[in-house]
Amino acid sequence: MTDVTTPALATRCVHAGELADAHGSPHTPIYTTTFAFPSTQAVLDVVEGRATGSLYTRYGLNPSIQSLEAKLAALEGAEAALAFASGMAAEAAVFLALGRAGVVCIGDAYGGTLELIGEQLPALGIPTRLMLGDELDQLDAALAAGARLVFLETPSNPVLEVFDIAAIAARAHAQGALLVVDNTFASPVNQQPLALGADLVVHSATKYLGGHSDLTAGALMGSKALIEAVWPWRKNLGTTPAPETAALLARSLRTLVARVRTQNASAQRIAEAMAAHPRVARVRYPGLPAHPGHALAARQMQGFGGMLTLEIKGDGAAASQVADRLRLFALAPSLGGVESLVTQPCTTTHHGLPPAERTRRGITDSMLRLSVGLEEPEDLIADLNQALG
Ligand SMILES: *Cc1c(COP(=O)(O)O)cnc(C)c1O
């Protein structure tokens, strides 16, 4: 039985944050750019913080955006949230607001994240460290040297390594640092990093939260104090989402639980079928008992997600040929939508890394990353079987 004061996630997805409208719309309407006041005194009351109210859209003081943010906060069990124009915009604002003393990135991460932490932040004089999962013994020393922000993705992209959020949060906190978790791959349906001890959660809402490959947005969730510290950076970098995008994202969030649970079940079936295929050397999926992170994932996640990575027997060209022959899986970057997608990481998301660095990260040319959509799983398995030949 669900307590009505803390409704279950599926209920929060539908109802949290919705603003009643004068015409009886069940959903928050799209409010556009600016808002009129009855007097200059009323303007000053909002500008000087004595009153809350809508003011100007880039500030985020817009009901379409604030309604979305209330829903986003509810999904991660957070006090507060900020919506952004993209996932990278959310990450950049966090690093600039809270990571200037130094950032440590643990494990593999999205290609753009690796570039931002590895190149742009150091160009601003911010010390950063990219640390792989087998180098975790160096975390305490990196924190003692002054880093104040630890960032990780779990399961990671594209090797689906699973990290222990509670254990890493405890180590960060012991030295006064914050833990930020990119929860894009898992989605709030499968993992709640804040409940496990993380301080902030970041999402590329372009992926599962948006869920239809028809919008670009980002999200950040955490305590009111941390969110307030990031807000001026979003405001003045100008990376607030458009209200039309905010409304489209809120529309998508209402079906998040139904979508992700179906994708979890389909990915599990496909992973099991591919693990038995003679042309597949290895399947990486946290839901398979053979996956090195399976036990940890079973403990810290409520579902294993819709992403899996295949290693095809043969070289990169053999894997390219399989990708080229798939018909239902579109060959496209991105993930988390209703349509299934395939990428070869060495030609797309991780193309920017030198080959030696890809090898160090376990990213082989024969890897194909699948994002499982909402098609009938038997049709997807048939497509993979015909492409594998
Ligand atoms: C796509 C992605 C990002 C970047 O998000 P954008 O919306 O493209 O800016 C960050 N992290 C992960 C895990 C992603 O998949």
CSV table of C-alpha atoms and ligand atoms in Angstrom, one decimal:
chain,number,residue,atom,x,y,z
A,1,MET,CA,0.0,0.0,0.0
A,2,THR,CA,1.2,3.4,-0.9
A,3,ASP,CA,1.0,6.2,1.6
A,4,VAL,CA,-0.9,9.1,-0.1
A,5,THR,CA,1.5,11.6,1.4
A,6,THR,CA,4.5,10.0,-0.4
A,7,PRO,CA,3.0,8.6,-3.6
A,8,ALA,CA,4.9,6.0,-5.6
A,9,LEU,CA,7.1,7.1,-8.5
A,10,ALA,CA,4.6,6.4,-11.2
A,11,THR,CA,2.0,8.6,-9.4
A,12,ARG,CA,4.6,11.4,-8.9
A,13,CYS,CA,5.4,11.3,-12.7
A,14,VAL,CA,1.8,12.0,-13.6
A,15,HIS,CA,0.8,14.5,-10.9
A,16,ALA,CA,3.9,16.2,-9.3
A,17,GLY,CA,4.3,19.9,-10.1
A,18,GLU,CA,1.3,20.3,-12.3
A,19,LEU,CA,-0.2,23.7,-12.1
A,20,ALA,CA,-4.0,24.1,-12.3
A,21,ASP,CA,-5.0,26.5,-15.1
A,22,ALA,CA,-8.0,28.9,-15.2
A,23,HIS,CA,-9.6,26.8,-18.0
A,24,GLY,CA,-9.3,23.5,-16.2
A,25,SER,CA,-6.4,22.0,-18.2
A,26,PRO,CA,-5.0,19.1,-16.2
A,27,HIS,CA,-1.5,20.0,-17.4
A,28,THR,CA,0.6,23.2,-16.9
A,29,PRO,CA,0.2,25.3,-20.1
A,30,ILE,CA,3.2,26.8,-22.0
A,31,TYR,CA,4.0,30.3,-20.6
A,32,THR,CA,6.3,32.3,-22.9
A,33,THR,CA,8.9,35.0,-22.2
A,34,THR,CA,7.9,37.7,-19.8
A,35,PHE,CA,5.2,38.6,-17.2
A,36,ALA,CA,3.4,41.9,-16.4
A,37,PHE,CA,3.2,43.4,-12.9
A,38,PRO,CA,0.5,45.7,-11.4
A,39,SER,CA,3.1,48.2,-10.1
A,40,THR,CA,6.8,49.0,-10.0
A,41,GLN,CA,6.7,48.1,-6.3
A,42,ALA,CA,5.4,44.6,-7.2
A,43,VAL,CA,8.4,44.2,-9.6
A,44,LEU,CA,10.8,45.3,-6.9
A,45,ASP,CA,9.3,42.8,-4.4
A,46,VAL,CA,10.1,39.9,-6.8
A,47,VAL,CA,13.5,41.3,-7.9
A,48,GLU,CA,14.6,41.8,-4.2
A,49,GLY,CA,13.3,38.5,-3.1
A,50,ARG,CA,10.4,39.6,-0.8
A,51,ALA,CA,7.9,37.9,-3.0
A,52,THR,CA,7.9,34.9,-5.3
A,53,GLY,CA,6.6,35.3,-8.8
A,54,SER,CA,7.1,35.0,-12.5
A,55,LEU,CA,9.6,37.5,-13.9
A,56,TYR,CA,11.7,36.5,-17.0
A,57,THR,CA,12.1,33.2,-18.6
A,58,ARG,CA,15.9,33.0,-18.7
A,59,TYR,CA,16.0,33.3,-14.9
A,60,GLY,CA,13.7,30.2,-14.8
A,61,LEU,CA,11.0,32.4,-13.1
A,62,ASN,CA,8.4,31.0,-15.5
A,63,PRO,CA,5.5,28.7,-14.4
A,64,SER,CA,6.1,26.2,-17.3
A,65,ILE,CA,9.8,25.8,-16.2
A,66,GLN,CA,9.1,25.8,-12.4
A,67,SER,CA,6.3,23.3,-12.8
A,68,LEU,CA,8.7,21.0,-14.7
A,69,GLU,CA,11.3,21.5,-12.0
A,70,ALA,CA,8.9,20.5,-9.2
A,71,LYS,CA,8.2,17.3,-11.1
A,72,LEU,CA,11.9,16.7,-11.7
A,73,ALA,CA,12.7,17.2,-8.0
A,74,ALA,CA,9.9,14.7,-7.0
A,75,LEU,CA,11.3,12.0,-9.4
A,76,GLU,CA,14.7,11.9,-7.6
A,77,GLY,CA,13.3,12.6,-4.1
A,78,ALA,CA,15.1,15.9,-4.1
A,79,GLU,CA,14.3,19.2,-2.4
A,80,ALA,CA,14.9,21.2,-5.5
A,81,ALA,CA,15.8,20.9,-9.2
A,82,LEU,CA,16.9,23.0,-12.2
A,83,ALA,CA,16.0,22.3,-15.8
A,84,PHE,CA,18.6,23.1,-18.5
A,85,ALA,CA,18.9,23.4,-22.2
A,86,SER,CA,20.9,20.2,-22.4
A,87,GLY,CA,22.6,17.6,-20.3
A,88,MET,CA,26.0,19.2,-21.0
A,89,ALA,CA,24.6,22.6,-19.9
A,90,ALA,CA,23.7,21.0,-16.5
A,91,GLU,CA,27.1,19.5,-16.1
A,92,ALA,CA,29.0,22.7,-17.1
A,93,ALA,CA,26.9,24.8,-14.6
A,94,VAL,CA,27.7,22.3,-11.8
A,95,PHE,CA,31.4,22.2,-12.4
A,96,LEU,CA,31.7,26.0,-12.7
A,97,ALA,CA,29.5,26.6,-9.6
A,98,LEU,CA,30.8,23.9,-7.3
A,99,GLY,CA,33.9,22.3,-8.8
A,100,ARG,CA,36.4,25.1,-9.2
A,101,ALA,CA,38.7,23.7,-6.5
A,102,GLY,CA,39.1,20.5,-8.5
A,103,VAL,CA,37.0,17.7,-10.1
A,104,VAL,CA,37.6,14.0,-10.1
A,105,CYS,CA,35.8,11.9,-12.7
A,106,ILE,CA,35.5,8.2,-11.8
A,107,GLY,CA,35.2,5.6,-14.5
A,108,ASP,CA,34.1,6.0,-18.1
A,109,ALA,CA,31.7,8.8,-18.9
A,110,TYR,CA,29.9,10.3,-21.8
A,111,GLY,CA,32.3,11.6,-24.5
A,112,GLY,CA,31.3,15.3,-23.9
A,113,THR,CA,31.8,14.9,-20.2
A,114,LEU,CA,35.3,13.5,-20.7
A,115,GLU,CA,36.2,16.4,-23.0
A,116,LEU,CA,34.7,19.0,-20.6
A,117,ILE,CA,36.6,17.6,-17.6
A,118,GLY,CA,39.7,16.7,-19.5
A,119,GLU,CA,40.1,19.8,-21.6
A,120,GLN,CA,37.9,22.8,-21.0
A,121,LEU,CA,38.0,22.9,-17.2
A,122,PRO,CA,41.8,22.6,-17.2
A,123,ALA,CA,41.9,25.4,-19.8
A,124,LEU,CA,40.2,27.6,-17.1
A,125,GLY,CA,42.9,26.6,-14.5
A,126,ILE,CA,40.6,24.0,-12.8
A,127,PRO,CA,42.6,20.9,-11.7
A,128,THR,CA,40.9,17.7,-12.8
A,129,ARG,CA,41.6,14.0,-12.7
A,130,LEU,CA,40.1,11.2,-14.8
A,131,MET,CA,40.3,8.0,-12.8
A,132,LEU,CA,39.2,4.6,-14.0
A,133,GLY,CA,37.4,2.1,-11.9
A,134,ASP,CA,40.6,0.1,-11.2
A,135,GLU,CA,42.3,3.3,-9.9
A,136,LEU,CA,39.7,3.9,-7.1
A,137,ASP,CA,42.5,3.4,-4.5
A,138,GLN,CA,43.8,6.8,-5.6
A,139,LEU,CA,40.6,8.7,-4.8
A,140,ASP,CA,41.4,9.6,-1.2
A,141,ALA,CA,44.8,11.1,-2.3
A,142,ALA,CA,43.1,13.1,-5.1
A,143,LEU,CA,40.6,14.5,-2.5
A,144,ALA,CA,43.4,15.3,0.0
A,145,ALA,CA,45.1,17.2,-2.8
A,146,GLY,CA,42.1,19.6,-2.9
A,147,ALA,CA,39.4,18.2,-5.3
A,148,ARG,CA,36.0,19.1,-4.0
A,149,LEU,CA,33.7,17.4,-6.5
A,150,VAL,CA,33.5,13.8,-7.5
A,151,PHE,CA,31.6,12.9,-10.6
A,152,LEU,CA,30.6,9.4,-11.9
A,153,GLU,CA,28.1,7.7,-14.2
A,154,THR,CA,26.7,4.3,-13.2
A,155,PRO,CA,26.1,2.1,-15.1
A,156,SER,CA,28.8,3.7,-17.2
A,157,ASN,CA,28.9,4.4,-21.0
A,158,PRO,CA,29.5,2.2,-23.0
A,159,VAL,CA,31.0,-0.7,-20.9
A,160,LEU,CA,28.2,-0.6,-18.3
A,161,GLU,CA,30.6,-0.7,-15.3
A,162,VAL,CA,28.6,-0.4,-12.0
A,163,PHE,CA,29.9,1.8,-9.2
A,164,ASP,CA,29.0,1.7,-5.5
A,165,ILE,CA,27.3,5.1,-5.0
A,166,ALA,CA,27.0,4.8,-1.2
A,167,ALA,CA,30.6,3.8,-0.7
A,168,ILE,CA,32.0,6.5,-3.0
A,169,ALA,CA,29.7,9.1,-1.4
A,170,ALA,CA,31.0,8.2,2.0
A,171,ARG,CA,34.7,8.6,0.9
A,172,ALA,CA,33.9,12.0,-0.8
A,173,HIS,CA,32.1,13.2,2.3
A,174,ALA,CA,34.9,12.1,4.7
A,175,GLN,CA,37.1,14.7,3.0
A,176,GLY,CA,34.4,17.4,2.6
A,177,ALA,CA,33.8,16.8,-1.1
A,178,LEU,CA,30.5,16.4,-3.0
A,179,LEU,CA,29.4,13.5,-5.1
A,180,VAL,CA,27.5,14.2,-8.4
A,181,VAL,CA,26.0,11.2,-10.2
A,182,ASP,CA,25.0,11.2,-13.8
A,183,ASN,CA,21.8,9.1,-13.6
A,184,THR,CA,21.0,9.3,-17.4
A,185,PHE,CA,21.5,5.6,-18.2
A,186,ALA,CA,19.6,4.2,-15.2
A,187,SER,CA,16.8,6.9,-15.0
A,188,PRO,CA,15.0,7.6,-11.6
A,189,VAL,CA,12.9,4.4,-12.3
A,190,ASN,CA,15.9,2.2,-11.8
A,191,GLN,CA,18.2,4.1,-9.4
A,192,GLN,CA,17.9,7.0,-6.8
A,193,PRO,CA,21.4,8.3,-6.2
A,194,LEU,CA,20.3,10.9,-3.6
A,195,ALA,CA,18.8,8.2,-1.4
A,196,LEU,CA,22.2,6.3,-1.7
A,197,GLY,CA,24.1,9.4,-0.4
A,198,ALA,CA,24.9,11.4,-3.6
A,199,ASP,CA,24.6,15.2,-3.2
A,200,LEU,CA,23.5,16.0,-6.8
A,201,VAL,CA,22.0,14.1,-9.7
A,202,VAL,CA,22.4,15.2,-13.3
A,203,HIS,CA,20.5,13.9,-16.3
A,204,SER,CA,20.7,14.3,-20.0
A,205,ALA,CA,16.9,14.7,-20.3
A,206,THR,CA,17.4,14.2,-24.0
A,207,LYS,CA,17.5,10.5,-23.2
A,208,TYR,CA,15.0,8.5,-21.0
A,209,LEU,CA,13.4,11.5,-19.4
A,210,GLY,CA,12.4,12.9,-22.8
A,211,GLY,CA,12.1,9.4,-24.1
A,212,HIS,CA,11.0,10.1,-27.7
A,213,SER,CA,14.2,11.5,-29.4
A,214,ASP,CA,12.3,14.8,-30.0
A,215,LEU,CA,13.9,17.2,-27.5
A,216,THR,CA,17.2,18.3,-26.0
A,217,ALA,CA,17.3,19.2,-22.3
A,218,GLY,CA,19.1,18.6,-19.0
A,219,ALA,CA,18.2,18.4,-15.3
A,220,LEU,CA,20.0,18.8,-12.0
A,221,MET,CA,18.5,17.7,-8.7
A,222,GLY,CA,19.7,18.1,-5.1
A,223,SER,CA,19.3,20.1,-1.9
A,224,LYS,CA,17.9,23.6,-2.0
A,225,ALA,CA,21.2,25.1,-0.9
A,226,LEU,CA,23.2,23.4,-3.7
A,227,ILE,CA,20.6,24.1,-6.3
A,228,GLU,CA,20.6,27.8,-5.3
A,229,ALA,CA,24.4,27.9,-5.7
A,230,VAL,CA,24.1,26.7,-9.3
A,231,TRP,CA,21.1,28.9,-10.2
A,232,PRO,CA,23.1,32.1,-11.0
A,233,TRP,CA,25.4,30.2,-13.3
A,234,ARG,CA,22.5,28.8,-15.4
A,235,LYS,CA,20.9,32.3,-15.4
A,236,ASN,CA,23.9,34.1,-16.7
A,237,LEU,CA,25.3,31.4,-19.0
A,238,GLY,CA,21.8,31.5,-20.4
A,239,THR,CA,21.3,27.7,-20.5
A,240,THR,CA,17.7,27.7,-19.2
A,241,PRO,CA,15.4,25.5,-21.5
A,242,ALA,CA,12.8,27.1,-23.7
A,243,PRO,CA,9.3,26.9,-22.1
A,244,GLU,CA,8.1,24.9,-25.1
A,245,THR,CA,10.8,22.3,-24.4
A,246,ALA,CA,9.9,22.3,-20.7
A,247,ALA,CA,6.3,21.5,-21.5
A,248,LEU,CA,7.3,18.8,-23.9
A,249,LEU,CA,9.6,17.2,-21.3
A,250,ALA,CA,6.8,17.4,-18.6
A,251,ARG,CA,4.6,15.6,-21.2
A,252,SER,CA,7.2,12.8,-21.5
A,253,LEU,CA,7.8,12.4,-17.8
A,254,ARG,CA,4.1,11.4,-17.3
A,255,THR,CA,4.9,8.1,-19.0
A,256,LEU,CA,8.4,7.6,-17.7
A,257,VAL,CA,7.7,4.6,-15.5
A,258,ALA,CA,5.7,2.7,-18.1
A,259,ARG,CA,8.3,3.2,-20.7
A,260,VAL,CA,11.4,2.3,-18.6
A,261,ARG,CA,9.9,-0.8,-17.0
A,262,THR,CA,9.0,-2.1,-20.5
A,263,GLN,CA,12.5,-1.3,-21.8
A,264,ASN,CA,14.1,-3.1,-18.8
A,265,ALA,CA,12.2,-6.2,-19.6
A,266,SER,CA,13.0,-6.1,-23.3
A,267,ALA,CA,16.7,-5.5,-22.7
A,268,GLN,CA,16.9,-8.4,-20.3
A,269,ARG,CA,15.3,-10.7,-23.0
A,270,ILE,CA,17.6,-9.4,-25.7
A,271,ALA,CA,20.7,-9.7,-23.5
A,272,GLU,CA,19.9,-13.4,-22.7
A,273,ALA,CA,19.2,-14.2,-26.4
A,274,MET,CA,22.5,-12.5,-27.5
A,275,ALA,CA,24.5,-14.2,-24.8
A,276,ALA,CA,23.6,-17.5,-26.5
A,277,HIS,CA,24.4,-16.3,-30.0
A,278,PRO,CA,27.5,-18.0,-31.6
A,279,ARG,CA,28.7,-14.7,-33.3
A,280,VAL,CA,28.6,-12.7,-30.0
A,281,ALA,CA,31.8,-12.9,-28.0
A,282,ARG,CA,30.4,-11.1,-24.9
A,283,VAL,CA,27.2,-9.3,-23.7
A,284,ARG,CA,27.6,-6.5,-21.2
A,285,TYR,CA,24.3,-6.0,-19.3
A,286,PRO,CA,24.0,-5.6,-15.5
A,287,GLY,CA,21.0,-7.9,-15.4
A,288,LEU,CA,23.1,-10.9,-16.5
A,289,PRO,CA,24.5,-12.9,-13.5
A,290,ALA,CA,27.8,-13.2,-15.4
A,291,HIS,CA,28.2,-9.3,-15.5
A,292,PRO,CA,30.9,-8.3,-13.0
A,293,GLY,CA,28.6,-5.6,-11.5
A,294,HIS,CA,25.5,-7.8,-11.3
A,295,ALA,CA,25.4,-8.3,-7.5
A,296,LEU,CA,26.0,-4.6,-6.8
A,297,ALA,CA,23.5,-3.5,-9.4
A,298,ALA,CA,20.9,-5.9,-7.9
A,299,ARG,CA,21.5,-4.2,-4.5
A,300,GLN,CA,21.5,-0.5,-5.6
A,301,MET,CA,19.1,-0.6,-8.6
A,302,GLN,CA,15.4,-1.4,-8.9
A,303,GLY,CA,15.9,-2.5,-12.6
A,304,PHE,CA,18.8,-3.1,-14.9
A,305,GLY,CA,18.0,-0.6,-17.6
A,306,GLY,CA,17.5,-0.6,-21.4
A,307,MET,CA,21.1,-0.3,-22.5
A,308,LEU,CA,23.3,-3.2,-23.4
A,309,THR,CA,26.6,-3.6,-25.2
A,310,LEU,CA,27.6,-6.5,-27.5
A,311,GLU,CA,31.1,-7.5,-28.5
A,312,ILE,CA,30.9,-9.1,-31.9
A,313,LYS,CA,33.3,-11.9,-32.8
A,314,GLY,CA,35.8,-10.4,-35.3
A,315,ASP,CA,37.2,-7.0,-35.8
A,316,GLY,CA,35.7,-3.5,-36.0
A,317,ALA,CA,34.7,-4.0,-39.7
A,318,ALA,CA,32.7,-7.1,-38.7
A,319,ALA,CA,30.8,-5.1,-36.1
A,320,SER,CA,30.3,-2.2,-38.6
A,321,GLN,CA,28.7,-4.7,-41.0
A,322,VAL,CA,26.3,-6.0,-38.3
A,323,ALA,CA,25.3,-2.4,-37.5
A,324,ASP,CA,24.8,-1.6,-41.2
A,325,ARG,CA,22.5,-4.6,-41.6
A,326,LEU,CA,20.2,-3.9,-38.7
A,327,ARG,CA,16.8,-2.6,-40.0
A,328,LEU,CA,14.7,-2.0,-36.8
A,329,PHE,CA,17.6,-0.6,-34.8
A,330,ALA,CA,18.5,2.8,-36.4
A,331,LEU,CA,22.2,3.6,-36.6
A,332,ALA,CA,22.2,6.9,-34.6
A,333,PRO,CA,23.8,8.4,-31.5
A,334,SER,CA,21.6,9.0,-28.4
A,335,LEU,CA,19.6,6.6,-26.4
A,336,GLY,CA,16.5,6.2,-24.2
A,337,GLY,CA,13.9,6.8,-26.9
A,338,VAL,CA,10.9,4.7,-27.9
A,339,GLU,CA,12.8,3.6,-31.0
A,340,SER,CA,15.7,1.2,-30.7
A,341,LEU,CA,19.1,2.6,-31.7
A,342,VAL,CA,22.6,1.1,-32.3
A,343,THR,CA,26.0,2.8,-32.2
A,344,GLN,CA,29.5,1.6,-32.6
A,345,PRO,CA,31.2,3.6,-29.8
A,346,CYS,CA,34.6,3.8,-31.5
A,347,THR,CA,33.0,5.6,-34.5
A,348,THR,CA,30.7,8.0,-32.5
A,349,THR,CA,30.5,8.6,-28.7
A,350,HIS,CA,34.2,7.7,-28.0
A,351,HIS,CA,35.6,8.7,-31.5
A,352,GLY,CA,37.4,11.7,-29.9
A,353,LEU,CA,39.6,9.5,-27.6
A,354,PRO,CA,43.0,8.3,-28.9
A,355,PRO,CA,42.9,4.5,-29.7
A,356,ALA,CA,45.3,3.7,-26.8
A,357,GLU,CA,42.9,5.5,-24.4
A,358,ARG,CA,39.9,3.6,-25.7
A,359,THR,CA,41.8,0.4,-25.1
A,360,ARG,CA,42.6,1.4,-21.6
A,361,ARG,CA,38.9,2.0,-21.0
A,362,GLY,CA,38.0,-1.4,-22.4
A,363,ILE,CA,36.2,0.1,-25.5
A,364,THR,CA,36.9,-2.3,-28.4
A,365,ASP,CA,36.2,-1.6,-32.1
A,366,SER,CA,34.0,-4.7,-32.1
A,367,MET,CA,31.5,-3.2,-29.6
A,368,LEU,CA,28.0,-2.3,-30.5
A,369,ARG,CA,25.9,-0.4,-28.0
A,370,LEU,CA,22.2,-1.0,-28.1
A,371,SER,CA,19.4,1.3,-26.7
A,372,VAL,CA,16.3,-0.9,-26.5
A,373,GLY,CA,13.1,0.9,-27.4
A,374,LEU,CA,9.4,0.0,-27.1
A,375,GLU,CA,9.1,-2.3,-30.1
A,376,GLU,CA,8.1,-6.0,-29.5
A,377,PRO,CA,11.3,-7.6,-28.2
A,378,GLU,CA,10.9,-10.7,-30.4
A,379,ASP,CA,11.0,-8.4,-33.4
A,380,LEU,CA,14.2,-6.8,-32.1
A,381,ILE,CA,15.8,-10.2,-31.5
A,382,ALA,CA,14.8,-11.3,-35.1
A,383,ASP,CA,16.5,-8.2,-36.4
A,384,LEU,CA,19.7,-8.9,-34.5
A,385,ASN,CA,19.7,-12.5,-35.7
A,386,GLN,CA,19.3,-11.5,-39.4
A,387,ALA,CA,22.1,-8.9,-39.0
A,388,LEU,CA,24.4,-11.3,-37.3
A,389,GLY,CA,23.8,-13.6,-40.3
B,1,LIG,C1,23.8,12.3,-23.8
B,1,LIG,C2,24.5,12.3,-22.5
B,1,LIG,C3,25.0,13.4,-21.9
B,1,LIG,C4,24.9,14.8,-22.5
B,1,LIG,O1,23.6,15.2,-22.7
B,1,LIG,P1,23.1,16.3,-23.8
B,1,LIG,O2,21.7,16.4,-23.6
B,1,LIG,O3,23.5,15.7,-25.2
B,1,LIG,O4,23.9,17.5,-23.6
B,1,LIG,C5,25.5,13.3,-20.6
B,1,LIG,N1,25.6,12.1,-20.0
B,1,LIG,C6,25.2,11.0,-20.5
B,1,LIG,C7,25.3,9.7,-19.8
B,1,LIG,C8,24.6,11.0,-21.8
B,1,LIG,O5,24.2,9.9,-22.4
